[in-house]
Coordinates of C-alpha atoms in Angstrom, one line a residue:
X474 CA -3.7 -5.4 -1.3
X475 CA -7.2 -4.7 -2.5
X476 CA -7.8 -1.7 -4.8
X477 CA -11.1 -0.2 -5.8
X478 CA -11.6 0.7 -9.5
X479 CA -12.1 4.4 -10.3
X480 CA -15.8 3.9 -10.9
X481 CA -16.2 1.9 -7.7
X482 CA -17.5 -1.2 -9.6
X483 CA -14.6 -3.6 -9.3
X484 CA -12.0 -4.8 -6.8
X485 CA -8.6 -6.1 -7.7
X486 CA -6.9 -8.1 -5.0
X487 CA -4.0 -10.6 -4.5
X488 CA -5.1 -14.2 -4.0
X489 CA -3.0 -16.9 -2.5
X490 CA -3.4 -20.6 -3.4
X491 CA -3.3 -23.3 -0.8
X492 CA 0.2 -24.5 -1.7
X493 CA 1.6 -21.2 -0.4
X494 CA 3.8 -20.8 -3.5
X495 CA 1.2 -19.8 -6.1
X496 CA -0.6 -16.5 -6.4
X497 CA -3.1 -14.8 -8.7
X498 CA -4.5 -11.3 -9.3
X499 CA -8.3 -11.6 -8.9
X500 CA -10.8 -9.0 -10.1
X501 CA -14.3 -9.1 -8.6
X502 CA -17.5 -7.3 -9.3
X503 CA -18.1 -5.7 -5.9
X504 CA -21.8 -6.6 -6.3
X505 CA -20.9 -10.3 -6.4
X506 CA -17.9 -11.4 -4.4
X507 CA -18.7 -15.1 -4.8
X508 CA -16.6 -15.6 -7.8
X509 CA -14.0 -13.5 -9.7
X510 CA -14.6 -11.8 -13.0
X511 CA -11.1 -12.8 -14.0
X512 CA -8.1 -14.6 -12.5
X513 CA -4.5 -13.7 -13.7
X514 CA -2.5 -16.6 -12.3
X515 CA 1.2 -15.7 -12.1
X516 CA 4.2 -18.1 -12.4
X517 CA 5.1 -20.0 -9.3
X518 CA 6.7 -17.9 -6.5
X519 CA 5.6 -14.7 -8.3
X520 CA 2.9 -12.3 -7.1
X521 CA 1.7 -8.7 -7.5
X522 CA 3.5 -6.3 -5.2
X523 CA 1.7 -3.3 -6.7
X524 CA -1.8 -2.9 -8.2
X525 CA -2.9 0.3 -10.0
X526 CA -6.1 1.0 -11.8
X527 CA -5.0 3.1 -14.8
X528 CA -8.7 3.3 -15.9
X529 CA -12.0 1.6 -15.1
X530 CA -11.0 -1.3 -17.3
X531 CA -7.2 -1.3 -17.3
X532 CA -4.9 -2.6 -14.6
X533 CA -1.1 -2.1 -14.1
X534 CA 0.6 -4.8 -12.1
X535 CA 4.1 -4.6 -10.5
X536 CA 5.4 -8.1 -10.2
X537 CA 7.4 -9.5 -7.3
X538 CA 9.0 -12.7 -6.2
X539 CA 8.5 -14.3 -2.7
X540 CA 11.7 -14.9 -0.8
X541 CA 10.1 -16.5 2.2
X542 CA 7.2 -16.1 4.6
X543 CA 9.2 -13.9 7.1
X544 CA 10.2 -11.3 4.5
X545 CA 8.4 -8.9 2.2
X546 CA 8.2 -10.1 -1.4
X547 CA 11.0 -8.6 -3.5
X548 CA 9.9 -6.6 -6.5
X549 CA 11.4 -7.9 -9.7
X550 CA 11.0 -4.5 -11.5
X551 CA 8.6 -6.0 -14.1
X552 CA 5.5 -4.0 -14.9
X553 CA 2.6 -5.6 -16.9
X554 CA -0.9 -4.3 -17.9
X555 CA -4.1 -6.2 -18.3
X556 CA -7.8 -5.5 -18.9
X557 CA -9.9 -6.2 -15.8
X558 CA -11.4 -9.3 -17.6
X559 CA -7.9 -10.8 -18.2
X560 CA -7.7 -9.8 -21.9
X561 CA -5.0 -7.8 -23.7
X562 CA -2.2 -8.6 -21.3
X563 CA 1.0 -6.7 -22.2
X564 CA 4.6 -6.4 -20.9
X565 CA 5.5 -2.8 -20.2
X566 CA 8.9 -2.9 -18.6
X567 CA 11.4 -5.3 -17.1
X568 CA 14.1 -7.7 -18.1
X569 CA 12.1 -9.8 -20.5
X570 CA 12.9 -7.6 -23.5
X571 CA 11.4 -10.1 -26.0
X572 CA 8.0 -10.0 -24.4
X573 CA 5.2 -7.5 -25.0
X574 CA 3.6 -5.6 -27.9
X575 CA 6.7 -3.3 -28.2
X576 CA 9.4 -6.1 -28.0
X577 CA 10.6 -5.4 -31.5
X578 CA 11.7 -1.9 -30.7
X579 CA 12.9 -2.3 -27.1
X580 CA 15.5 -5.0 -27.4
X581 CA 18.0 -3.1 -25.2
X582 CA 15.2 -1.8 -22.8
X583 CA 16.3 -3.9 -19.8
X584 CA 16.0 -2.9 -16.2
X585 CA 13.6 -2.4 -13.4
X586 CA 10.4 -0.3 -13.4
X587 CA 8.1 0.9 -10.6
X588 CA 4.8 2.8 -10.6
X589 CA 5.4 6.3 -9.3
X590 CA 1.8 7.6 -9.4
X591 CA -0.9 8.4 -11.9
X592 CA -2.9 11.4 -13.2
X593 CA -6.3 12.1 -11.7
X594 CA -8.9 11.5 -13.0
X595 CA -7.7 8.2 -14.3
X596 CA -7.1 8.4 -18.1
X597 CA -5.3 5.1 -18.9
X598 CA -1.9 6.5 -18.1
X599 CA 0.5 6.1 -15.1
X600 CA 3.9 7.4 -14.1
X601 CA 6.7 4.9 -14.1
X602 CA 10.2 5.2 -12.6
X603 CA 12.9 3.1 -14.3
X604 CA 16.4 2.0 -13.6
X605 CA 18.0 0.8 -16.8
X606 CA 20.8 -1.7 -16.8
X607 CA 22.2 0.1 -19.8
X608 CA 22.4 3.4 -17.8
X609 CA 22.9 2.4 -14.2
X610 CA 23.8 5.9 -13.0
X611 CA 20.4 7.3 -14.0
X612 CA 16.9 7.4 -12.6
X613 CA 14.2 8.0 -15.3
X614 CA 10.5 9.0 -15.1
X615 CA 8.0 8.2 -17.8
X616 CA 4.4 9.0 -18.5
X617 CA 3.1 5.6 -19.8
X618 CA 0.0 4.9 -21.8
X619 CA -1.1 1.5 -20.3
X620 CA -3.5 1.0 -23.2
X621 CA -1.0 1.4 -26.1
X622 CA 2.2 0.6 -24.3
X623 CA 3.8 3.9 -25.3
X624 CA 5.7 6.3 -23.1
X625 CA 6.8 9.9 -22.8
X626 CA 9.9 11.0 -21.0
X627 CA 9.0 13.2 -18.0
X628 CA 12.3 13.6 -16.2
X629 CA 15.7 12.1 -15.6
X630 CA 18.5 12.6 -13.0
X631 CA 22.0 11.3 -13.0
X632 CA 21.6 9.6 -9.6
X633 CA 20.6 6.0 -9.3
X634 CA 17.9 4.7 -7.0
X635 CA 15.7 7.9 -6.9
X636 CA 12.0 8.2 -6.5
X637 CA 10.1 11.1 -8.0
X638 CA 7.2 13.3 -6.8
X639 CA 4.9 14.5 -9.6
X640 CA 2.6 17.4 -9.3
X641 CA -0.9 17.9 -10.7
X642 CA 0.8 19.6 -13.7
X643 CA 2.2 16.2 -14.7
X644 CA 5.8 17.4 -14.0
X645 CA 8.5 15.9 -11.7
X646 CA 9.1 18.4 -8.9
X647 CA 11.3 16.4 -6.6
X648 CA 13.7 13.4 -6.8
X649 CA 14.8 11.7 -3.6
X650 CA 16.1 8.4 -2.2
X651 CA 19.3 6.6 -1.2
X652 CA 22.1 6.6 -3.7
X653 CA 24.7 3.8 -4.3
X654 CA 26.6 5.0 -1.2
X655 CA 23.4 4.5 0.9
X656 CA 23.2 8.2 1.6
X657 CA 19.8 9.9 1.4
X658 CA 19.7 12.7 -1.1
X659 CA 17.0 15.1 -2.1
X660 CA 16.8 17.2 -5.3
X661 CA 14.3 19.9 -6.4
X662 CA 13.6 20.8 -10.0
X663 CA 14.5 24.5 -10.4
X664 CA 14.8 26.3 -13.7
X665 CA 14.9 23.0 -15.7
X666 CA 17.8 21.6 -13.5
X667 CA 18.0 19.3 -10.5
X668 CA 19.3 21.1 -7.4
X669 CA 20.3 19.2 -4.3
X670 CA 18.5 20.5 -1.2
X671 CA 19.5 18.2 1.6
X672 CA 18.4 19.8 4.9
X673 CA 20.9 18.5 7.5
X674 CA 23.7 16.1 8.3
X675 CA 21.3 13.5 9.5
X676 CA 19.9 13.1 6.0
X677 CA 16.5 11.7 5.3
X678 CA 15.0 14.5 7.4
X679 CA 12.6 15.8 4.7
X680 CA 10.6 13.7 2.3
X681 CA 8.0 15.4 -0.1
X682 CA 4.7 13.5 -0.2
X683 CA 2.2 15.3 -2.5
X684 CA 0.8 18.7 -3.3
X685 CA -2.0 20.4 -1.4
X686 CA -5.4 20.6 -3.3
X687 CA -4.6 24.0 -4.7
X688 CA -1.2 22.8 -6.0
X689 CA 0.5 25.8 -4.3
X690 CA 2.0 24.0 -1.3
X691 CA 3.3 20.5 -0.5
X692 CA 2.8 18.0 2.3
X693 CA 6.0 16.4 3.6
X694 CA 7.3 14.3 6.4
X695 CA 10.0 16.1 8.4
X696 CA 12.3 15.1 11.2
X697 CA 13.7 18.1 13.1
X698 CA 17.2 17.3 14.3
X699 CA 16.6 13.6 13.6
X700 CA 13.7 13.3 16.1
X701 CA 10.3 11.6 15.5
X702 CA 8.9 12.3 12.0
X703 CA 6.3 15.0 11.8
X704 CA 3.7 16.0 9.1
X705 CA 4.2 19.5 7.7
X706 CA 2.9 21.7 4.9
X707 CA 5.0 24.3 3.2
X708 CA 5.6 26.3 0.1
X709 CA 7.4 24.3 -2.6
X710 CA 10.4 26.6 -2.1
X711 CA 10.5 25.8 1.6
X712 CA 8.8 28.9 3.0
X713 CA 5.8 29.2 5.3
X714 CA 6.3 25.9 6.9
X715 CA 3.4 24.7 9.1
X716 CA 3.4 21.8 11.6
X717 CA 0.3 19.7 11.1
X718 CA 0.9 16.7 13.4
X719 CA 3.7 15.6 15.7
X720 CA 4.6 13.7 18.9
X721 CA 7.7 13.7 21.2
X722 CA 8.0 9.9 21.3
X723 CA 6.7 8.4 18.1
X724 CA 6.7 9.3 14.4
X725 CA 3.6 10.2 12.5
X726 CA 2.7 7.0 10.7
X727 CA -0.4 6.4 8.6
X728 CA -2.3 9.4 7.2
X729 CA -6.0 9.1 6.4
X730 CA -6.8 11.0 3.2
X731 CA -9.9 12.6 1.7
X732 CA -11.1 11.7 -1.8
X733 CA -9.3 13.6 -4.6
X734 CA -8.0 16.3 -4.4
X735 CA -6.2 14.6 -1.6
X736 CA -5.5 16.1 1.8
X737 CA -4.8 14.4 5.2
X738 CA -7.7 14.5 7.6
X739 CA -6.3 12.3 10.4
X740 CA -2.9 10.9 11.5
X741 CA -1.8 8.0 13.6
X742 CA 1.5 7.4 15.5
X743 CA 3.8 4.6 14.6
X744 CA 3.9 3.6 18.3
X745 CA 1.4 2.5 21.0
X746 CA -2.2 1.6 20.4
X747 CA -3.3 3.4 17.3
X748 CA -5.2 6.6 18.2
X749 CA -6.5 9.0 15.5
X750 CA -5.7 12.7 15.7
X751 CA -8.1 14.6 13.4
X752 CA -6.7 17.6 11.6
X753 CA -10.1 19.0 10.8
X754 CA -12.8 17.0 12.7
X755 CA -15.6 18.9 10.9
X756 CA -14.8 17.6 7.4
X757 CA -17.5 15.2 6.2
X758 CA -15.0 12.5 5.6
X759 CA -13.6 12.9 9.2
X760 CA -17.1 12.6 10.6
X761 CA -17.6 9.4 8.5
X762 CA -14.4 8.0 9.8
X763 CA -15.3 8.7 13.4
X764 CA -18.8 7.1 12.9
X765 CA -17.2 3.9 11.4
X766 CA -14.7 3.8 14.2
X767 CA -17.6 3.8 16.7
X768 CA -19.2 0.9 14.8
X769 CA -16.0 -1.1 15.3
X770 CA -14.8 -0.4 18.9
X771 CA -11.3 -1.5 19.7
X772 CA -10.4 -1.7 16.0
X773 CA -8.4 0.4 13.6
X774 CA -10.5 1.7 10.6
X775 CA -8.4 2.6 7.6
X776 CA -9.7 4.3 4.4
X777 CA -8.0 2.4 1.5
X778 CA -9.3 4.3 -1.5
X779 CA -12.4 6.0 -2.9
X780 CA -14.0 5.9 -6.2
X781 CA -13.2 9.0 -8.2
X782 CA -16.6 10.6 -7.5
X783 CA -16.2 9.9 -3.8
X784 CA -19.4 7.8 -3.8
X785 CA -17.8 4.5 -2.9
X786 CA -15.2 3.9 -0.2
X787 CA -13.1 0.7 0.4
X788 CA -12.0 0.5 4.0
X789 CA -10.4 -2.0 6.3
X790 CA -10.9 -2.9 9.9
X791 CA -8.3 -4.7 12.0
X792 CA -6.9 -4.9 15.5
X793 CA -4.4 -6.7 17.7
X794 CA -6.7 -9.8 17.7
X795 CA -8.2 -9.6 14.2
X796 CA -6.0 -9.8 11.0
X797 CA -8.6 -7.7 9.3
X798 CA -11.6 -7.5 7.0
X799 CA -12.5 -5.2 4.1
X800 CA -15.7 -3.4 3.5
X801 CA -17.3 -1.2 0.9
X802 CA -19.6 1.8 1.9
X803 CA -21.8 3.9 -0.2
X804 CA -21.1 7.4 1.0
X805 CA -24.5 8.7 -0.1
X806 CA -26.8 6.2 1.7
X807 CA -24.1 4.8 4.1
X808 CA -24.9 1.2 3.2
X809 CA -22.0 -1.0 4.2
X810 CA -21.1 -4.2 2.4
X811 CA -18.5 -6.7 3.8
X812 CA -16.3 -7.9 1.1
X813 CA -13.9 -10.5 2.7
X814 CA -11.8 -11.3 5.7
X815 CA -8.0 -11.6 5.4
X816 CA -7.8 -14.8 7.5
X817 CA -11.4 -15.9 8.0
X818 CA -10.3 -19.0 10.1
X819 CA -9.1 -16.7 12.9
X820 CA -11.7 -16.2 15.7
X821 CA -10.8 -12.8 17.3
X822 CA -12.7 -13.7 20.4
X823 CA -10.1 -16.4 21.1
X824 CA -7.1 -14.3 20.5
X825 CA -4.8 -12.5 23.0
X826 CA -4.5 -8.9 23.9
X827 CA -1.4 -7.1 22.7
X828 CA -0.4 -4.3 25.1
X829 CA 2.3 -1.7 24.2
X830 CA 4.2 -0.4 27.2
X831 CA 7.3 1.7 27.8
X832 CA 10.4 1.1 30.0
X833 CA 13.8 2.7 30.5
X834 CA 16.8 0.9 29.1
X835 CA 20.1 0.8 31.0
X836 CA 21.4 3.8 29.0
X837 CA 18.4 5.9 30.0
X838 CA 16.5 5.7 26.7
X839 CA 12.8 5.1 26.8
X840 CA 11.9 2.1 24.7
X841 CA 8.6 0.5 23.6
X842 CA 7.8 -3.1 24.5
X843 CA 4.7 -5.0 23.4
X844 CA 3.3 -7.8 25.6
X845 CA 1.0 -10.4 24.2
X846 CA -0.8 -11.8 27.2
X847 CA -2.4 -15.3 27.2
X848 CA -6.1 -14.9 27.1
X849 CA -7.6 -15.1 30.6
X850 CA -4.2 -15.2 32.3
X851 CA -3.1 -12.9 35.1
X852 CA -0.1 -10.8 34.1
X853 CA 2.0 -12.3 36.9
X854 CA 5.2 -14.5 36.7
X855 CA 4.2 -16.1 33.4
X856 CA 6.5 -18.3 31.4
X857 CA 7.8 -15.9 28.7
X858 CA 9.2 -16.0 25.2
X859 CA 11.3 -13.0 24.0
X860 CA 10.5 -12.5 20.3
X861 CA 13.0 -10.0 18.7
X862 CA 12.0 -8.7 15.3
X863 CA 14.0 -9.0 12.1
X864 CA 15.8 -6.2 10.2
X865 CA 17.2 -4.9 12.4
X866 CA 17.3 -1.4 10.9
X867 CA 14.1 0.5 10.1
X868 CA 11.8 -2.4 11.1
X869 CA 9.4 -2.4 14.1
X870 CA 6.9 -4.4 16.0
X871 CA 3.4 -2.9 16.4
X872 CA 0.1 -3.4 18.1
X873 CA -1.5 -5.2 15.2
X874 CA -2.2 -8.9 14.9
X875 CA 1.0 -11.0 15.0
X876 CA 0.9 -14.6 14.0
X877 CA 3.9 -15.8 16.0
X878 CA 2.9 -13.8 19.1
X879 CA -0.6 -15.1 19.0
X880 CA 0.5 -18.7 18.5
X881 CA 2.8 -18.6 21.5
X882 CA 0.1 -16.8 23.6
X883 CA -2.4 -19.4 22.6
X884 CA 0.0 -22.0 24.1
X885 CA 0.1 -20.1 27.4
X886 CA 3.3 -18.1 27.0
X887 CA 3.7 -14.4 27.6
X888 CA 5.4 -12.9 24.6
X889 CA 7.7 -9.9 24.9
X890 CA 8.6 -7.9 21.8
X891 CA 11.0 -4.9 21.8
X892 CA 11.4 -1.9 19.5
X893 CA 15.1 -1.7 20.3
X894 CA 17.5 1.0 19.0
X895 CA 17.6 0.9 15.2
X896 CA 13.9 0.2 14.9
X897 CA 11.6 2.4 12.8
X898 CA 8.8 4.6 14.2
X899 CA 10.9 6.9 16.4
X900 CA 12.8 9.1 13.9
X901 CA 16.3 9.0 12.3
X902 CA 18.4 9.5 15.4
X903 CA 16.8 6.4 17.0
X904 CA 17.2 4.4 13.8
X905 CA 20.8 5.5 13.4
X906 CA 21.6 4.5 17.0
X907 CA 21.3 0.9 15.9
X908 CA 24.0 1.2 13.3
X909 CA 26.9 -1.2 14.0
X910 CA 25.2 -2.3 17.2
X911 CA 24.1 -5.8 16.1
X912 CA 25.8 -7.7 18.8
X913 CA 26.2 -5.0 21.4
X914 CA 23.7 -2.2 22.0
X915 CA 20.7 -3.9 20.4
X916 CA 21.3 -7.0 22.5
X917 CA 21.6 -4.9 25.6
X918 CA 18.2 -3.3 24.8
X919 CA 16.7 -6.8 24.5
X920 CA 18.3 -7.9 27.8
X921 CA 17.1 -4.7 29.5
X922 CA 13.6 -5.5 28.4
X923 CA 13.7 -9.0 29.9
X924 CA 15.1 -7.5 33.2
X925 CA 12.2 -5.0 33.2
X926 CA 9.6 -7.8 32.6
X927 CA 11.1 -9.7 35.5
X928 CA 11.2 -6.6 37.8
X929 CA 7.5 -5.9 37.1
X930 CA 6.7 -9.5 38.0
X931 CA 5.3 -10.1 34.5
X932 CA 7.7 -13.0 33.8
X933 CA 8.9 -16.0 35.8
X934 CA 12.7 -15.5 35.7
X935 CA 13.2 -19.3 35.7
X936 CA 11.0 -19.9 32.6
X937 CA 12.3 -17.6 29.8
X938 CA 13.2 -18.6 26.3
X939 CA 14.2 -16.5 23.2
X940 CA 12.8 -17.2 19.7
X941 CA 13.4 -15.1 16.6
X942 CA 13.6 -15.1 12.8
X943 CA 16.2 -13.5 10.5
X944 CA 17.9 -10.9 12.6
X945 CA 15.7 -12.2 15.4
X946 CA 17.4 -15.6 14.8
X947 CA 20.8 -13.9 15.2
X948 CA 19.5 -12.4 18.5
X949 CA 18.2 -15.7 19.6
X950 CA 21.8 -17.0 19.7
X951 CA 23.5 -13.7 20.6
X952 CA 21.4 -12.6 23.6
X953 CA 22.2 -15.8 25.6
X954 CA 25.9 -15.2 25.0
X955 CA 25.6 -11.6 26.2
X956 CA 23.4 -12.5 29.3
X957 CA 24.5 -15.9 30.6
X958 CA 21.9 -17.6 32.8
X959 CA 19.0 -15.3 31.7
X960 CA 17.4 -17.7 29.2
X961 CA 16.6 -21.4 29.4
X962 CA 16.5 -22.1 25.6
X963 CA 17.1 -20.4 22.2
X964 CA 15.3 -20.9 18.9
X965 CA 16.9 -19.4 15.8
X966 CA 14.8 -19.4 12.6
X967 CA 16.4 -18.4 9.3
X968 CA 19.1 -16.6 11.2
X969 CA 22.3 -14.8 10.3
X970 CA 25.1 -16.4 12.4
X971 CA 28.3 -15.3 10.7
X972 CA 28.3 -11.6 10.0
X973 CA 31.4 -11.7 7.8
X974 CA 29.6 -14.2 5.5
X975 CA 27.0 -11.5 4.6
X976 CA 29.7 -9.9 2.4
X977 CA 30.2 -13.2 0.5
X978 CA 26.8 -14.9 0.3
X979 CA 23.2 -13.7 0.2
X980 CA 21.1 -11.3 -2.0
X981 CA 22.1 -8.2 0.0
X982 CA 25.7 -8.1 -1.2
X983 CA 24.7 -8.4 -4.9
X984 CA 24.5 -4.7 -5.6
X985 CA 26.6 -1.7 -4.7
X986 CA 23.7 -0.1 -2.8
X987 CA 23.3 -3.4 -0.9
X988 CA 26.9 -3.6 0.1
X989 CA 26.9 0.1 1.1
X990 CA 23.9 -0.6 3.3
X991 CA 25.8 -3.5 5.0
X992 CA 28.7 -1.2 5.7
X993 CA 26.6 1.5 7.2
X994 CA 24.2 -0.7 9.2
X995 CA 26.4 -3.6 10.2
X996 CA 30.0 -2.4 9.9
X997 CA 32.8 -4.0 7.9
X998 CA 35.7 -4.4 10.4
X999 CA 36.6 -8.1 10.1
X1000 CA 37.6 -8.3 13.8
X1001 CA 34.4 -6.7 15.0
X1002 CA 32.2 -8.9 12.7
X1003 CA 34.0 -12.0 14.0
X1004 CA 33.6 -10.9 17.6
X1005 CA 29.9 -10.4 17.2
X1006 CA 29.1 -13.6 15.3
X1007 CA 27.5 -16.5 17.2
X1008 CA 29.3 -19.0 15.0
X1009 CA 32.5 -17.9 16.7
X1010 CA 31.1 -17.9 20.2
X1011 CA 29.3 -21.2 20.4
X1012 CA 31.3 -22.2 23.5
X1013 CA 29.6 -19.4 25.4
X1014 CA 26.1 -20.6 24.7
X1015 CA 24.7 -22.1 27.9
X1016 CA 21.2 -23.2 26.7
X1017 CA 19.7 -25.8 24.4
X1018 CA 19.4 -24.5 20.9
X1019 CA 16.9 -25.2 18.1
X1020 CA 18.0 -24.2 14.6
X1021 CA 15.4 -23.9 11.8
X1022 CA 16.2 -23.0 8.2
X1023 CA 15.1 -23.2 4.6
X1024 CA 17.7 -24.8 2.4
X1025 CA 16.9 -22.4 -0.5
X1026 CA 17.1 -19.2 1.6
X1027 CA 18.7 -16.4 -0.4
X1028 CA 18.5 -13.7 2.2
X1029 CA 20.2 -15.7 5.0
X1030 CA 21.8 -18.5 3.0
X1031 CA 21.6 -22.1 4.4
X1032 CA 25.4 -21.9 4.9
X1033 CA 24.7 -19.8 8.1
X1034 CA 22.7 -22.6 9.7
X1035 CA 25.2 -25.3 8.7
X1036 CA 28.1 -23.2 10.1
X1037 CA 26.2 -22.7 13.4
X1038 CA 25.4 -26.4 13.7
X1039 CA 29.1 -27.3 13.1
X1040 CA 30.1 -24.7 15.8
X1041 CA 27.7 -26.1 18.3
X1042 CA 28.9 -29.7 17.6
X1043 CA 32.5 -28.6 18.0
X1044 CA 31.7 -27.0 21.3
X1045 CA 29.7 -30.0 22.4
X1046 CA 26.5 -28.0 22.9
X1047 CA 23.0 -29.5 22.8
X1048 CA 20.9 -28.5 19.8
X1049 CA 17.9 -29.6 17.7
X1050 CA 17.7 -29.2 14.0
X1051 CA 15.1 -28.7 11.3
X1052 CA 15.8 -27.8 7.6
X1053 CA 13.5 -28.1 4.6
X1054 CA 14.4 -28.1 0.9
X1055 CA 12.5 -25.7 -1.3
X1056 CA 11.9 -23.3 1.5
X1057 CA 13.4 -19.8 1.5
X1058 CA 13.6 -17.1 4.1
X1059 CA 10.8 -18.5 6.2
X1060 CA 8.5 -21.5 5.4
X1061 CA 5.5 -21.3 3.1
X1062 CA 4.4 -24.9 2.8
X1063 CA 1.6 -25.7 5.2
X1064 CA 2.9 -29.1 6.2
X1065 CA 6.3 -27.7 7.0
X1066 CA 4.8 -24.9 9.1
X1067 CA 2.7 -27.4 11.1
X1068 CA 5.8 -29.4 11.8
X1069 CA 7.7 -26.3 12.7
X1070 CA 5.2 -25.0 15.2
X1071 CA 4.6 -28.5 16.6
X1072 CA 8.4 -28.9 17.3
X1073 CA 8.7 -25.4 18.5
X1074 CA 5.9 -26.0 21.1
X1075 CA 7.5 -29.2 22.2
X1076 CA 10.9 -27.6 22.5
X1077 CA 9.5 -24.8 24.7
X1078 CA 7.6 -27.3 26.9
X1079 CA 10.8 -29.4 27.3
X1080 CA 12.9 -26.4 28.4
X1081 CA 10.6 -24.0 30.2
X1082 CA 7.6 -26.1 30.9
X1083 CA 4.0 -25.9 29.5
X1084 CA 2.3 -22.5 29.3
X1085 CA -0.6 -21.5 31.5
X1086 CA -3.8 -23.3 30.7
X1087 CA -5.9 -21.7 28.0
X1088 CA -8.9 -19.7 29.0
X1089 CA -12.2 -21.5 28.7

């Protein structure tokens, strides 16, 4: 998560220690990346999930806590400030009310805070959204002085869980997000009051992004009738809407932005191999982007952020075979400096191609599949591993480097990933089609993908296994139940195996919004939950099973794995087992991961044979 300082002289970045559980915020002088200027080491299991330069010398850090290697770190709602050299650290907001320079006057100031933006040019201030435990029905926006730890109220709305969009005038113009009932709501500030302006029954169809450079119009993402998300510009009151970028299959994903005042100059779809569509190819910044893309053929060049004067640019380069590297370019003399690689131990030349393709499911819907093809192998009757992603809602697989897929491909296995119904990247109708389809429609999409891979002669039908984590672990057990004889083995990693248990154990059910999300996305009919839980269907599993789980998992509690093991034993089904204390939703410890992948490889070789020989 590197961020360039406003003057372009320093870089703030997350740094991970070798134990996998300890992290620090490092600040470097970009002229000397050999050693950091300062190192803010955070408590074990904690890390920065947001980094903002409030000024050339002052940093604002949003803290988070890791829950496991296969899930995004969860923000704790704590916001701290520090000078770039590590001095004058201060606690700005969170649940530690006795900490920080203002602790004496904020004893009841408990809740969660998040950075909502900042003024430009940087002046030491930033905007912060807070959700107070004392006023749980409100969302509040402050202008915070990160130097003095003072704040000014900018806006408040009596709806929990809202984000705010702030204009160049320093005022909140929109509030939007999912309320406690997990319904998307949108409000516009009109005449000093918040007016709800939801566009259609699908909800979530319009999300304001930021103002145009002249502050007269806004950019927004928009999904017409629930289809793929487009990029539009319109007057703030909704008039004079102009379509900027769209696609009939995939949503508009990443936008590339100019220096301040920001405007998008290129867009990329959320599906397929990333391809840039330039909005104005004659802009100098667009020409620079095209030139850099030519210097890194086959890679995706992303502009991270500019110095305020536009003279320095931090950009990243990554691909399906390269986890990525970061560079700094002087936009005046075009001198490029490589700063660091994300995973320098990875040799892209030895990695496998990832190829997005499309196929028709049995219900007629066109779906995206991503094949990772063992390097040097012919795409013909290969031993294959189906690798369903987690979520399942609003998550997707993409073209970029994937550790599990590359590991399996390096062992000679074709890897099939599927953006089944419910995945992100295709719009809200496609996402909503996955609601309450955990054990039915989603599994059918996965099964259809395997049938397609067999029909195209990509996969050897006698040598197919399924391996997944989180919801993918659920699918690893559920798909063989729905398609007897298709798979030869199943590997469930940190999986959910008892759907009803989700309402009793795990971090998702701890809040009203979390419980509402479960009801909407998974369903709450006890009979349906039971009928779609692998723990109740173990007698129908006709393949050897390998269960892997962290004993301290809070997202998919260890009880799921123990219940699934007991069910397999009661049904006299063969299984292998691996659990580790101290691990959460996915393993971090290097020794545990080496053991995991060693056993995974042995399990695959035992049940579907070795992969194709590696390329020389």
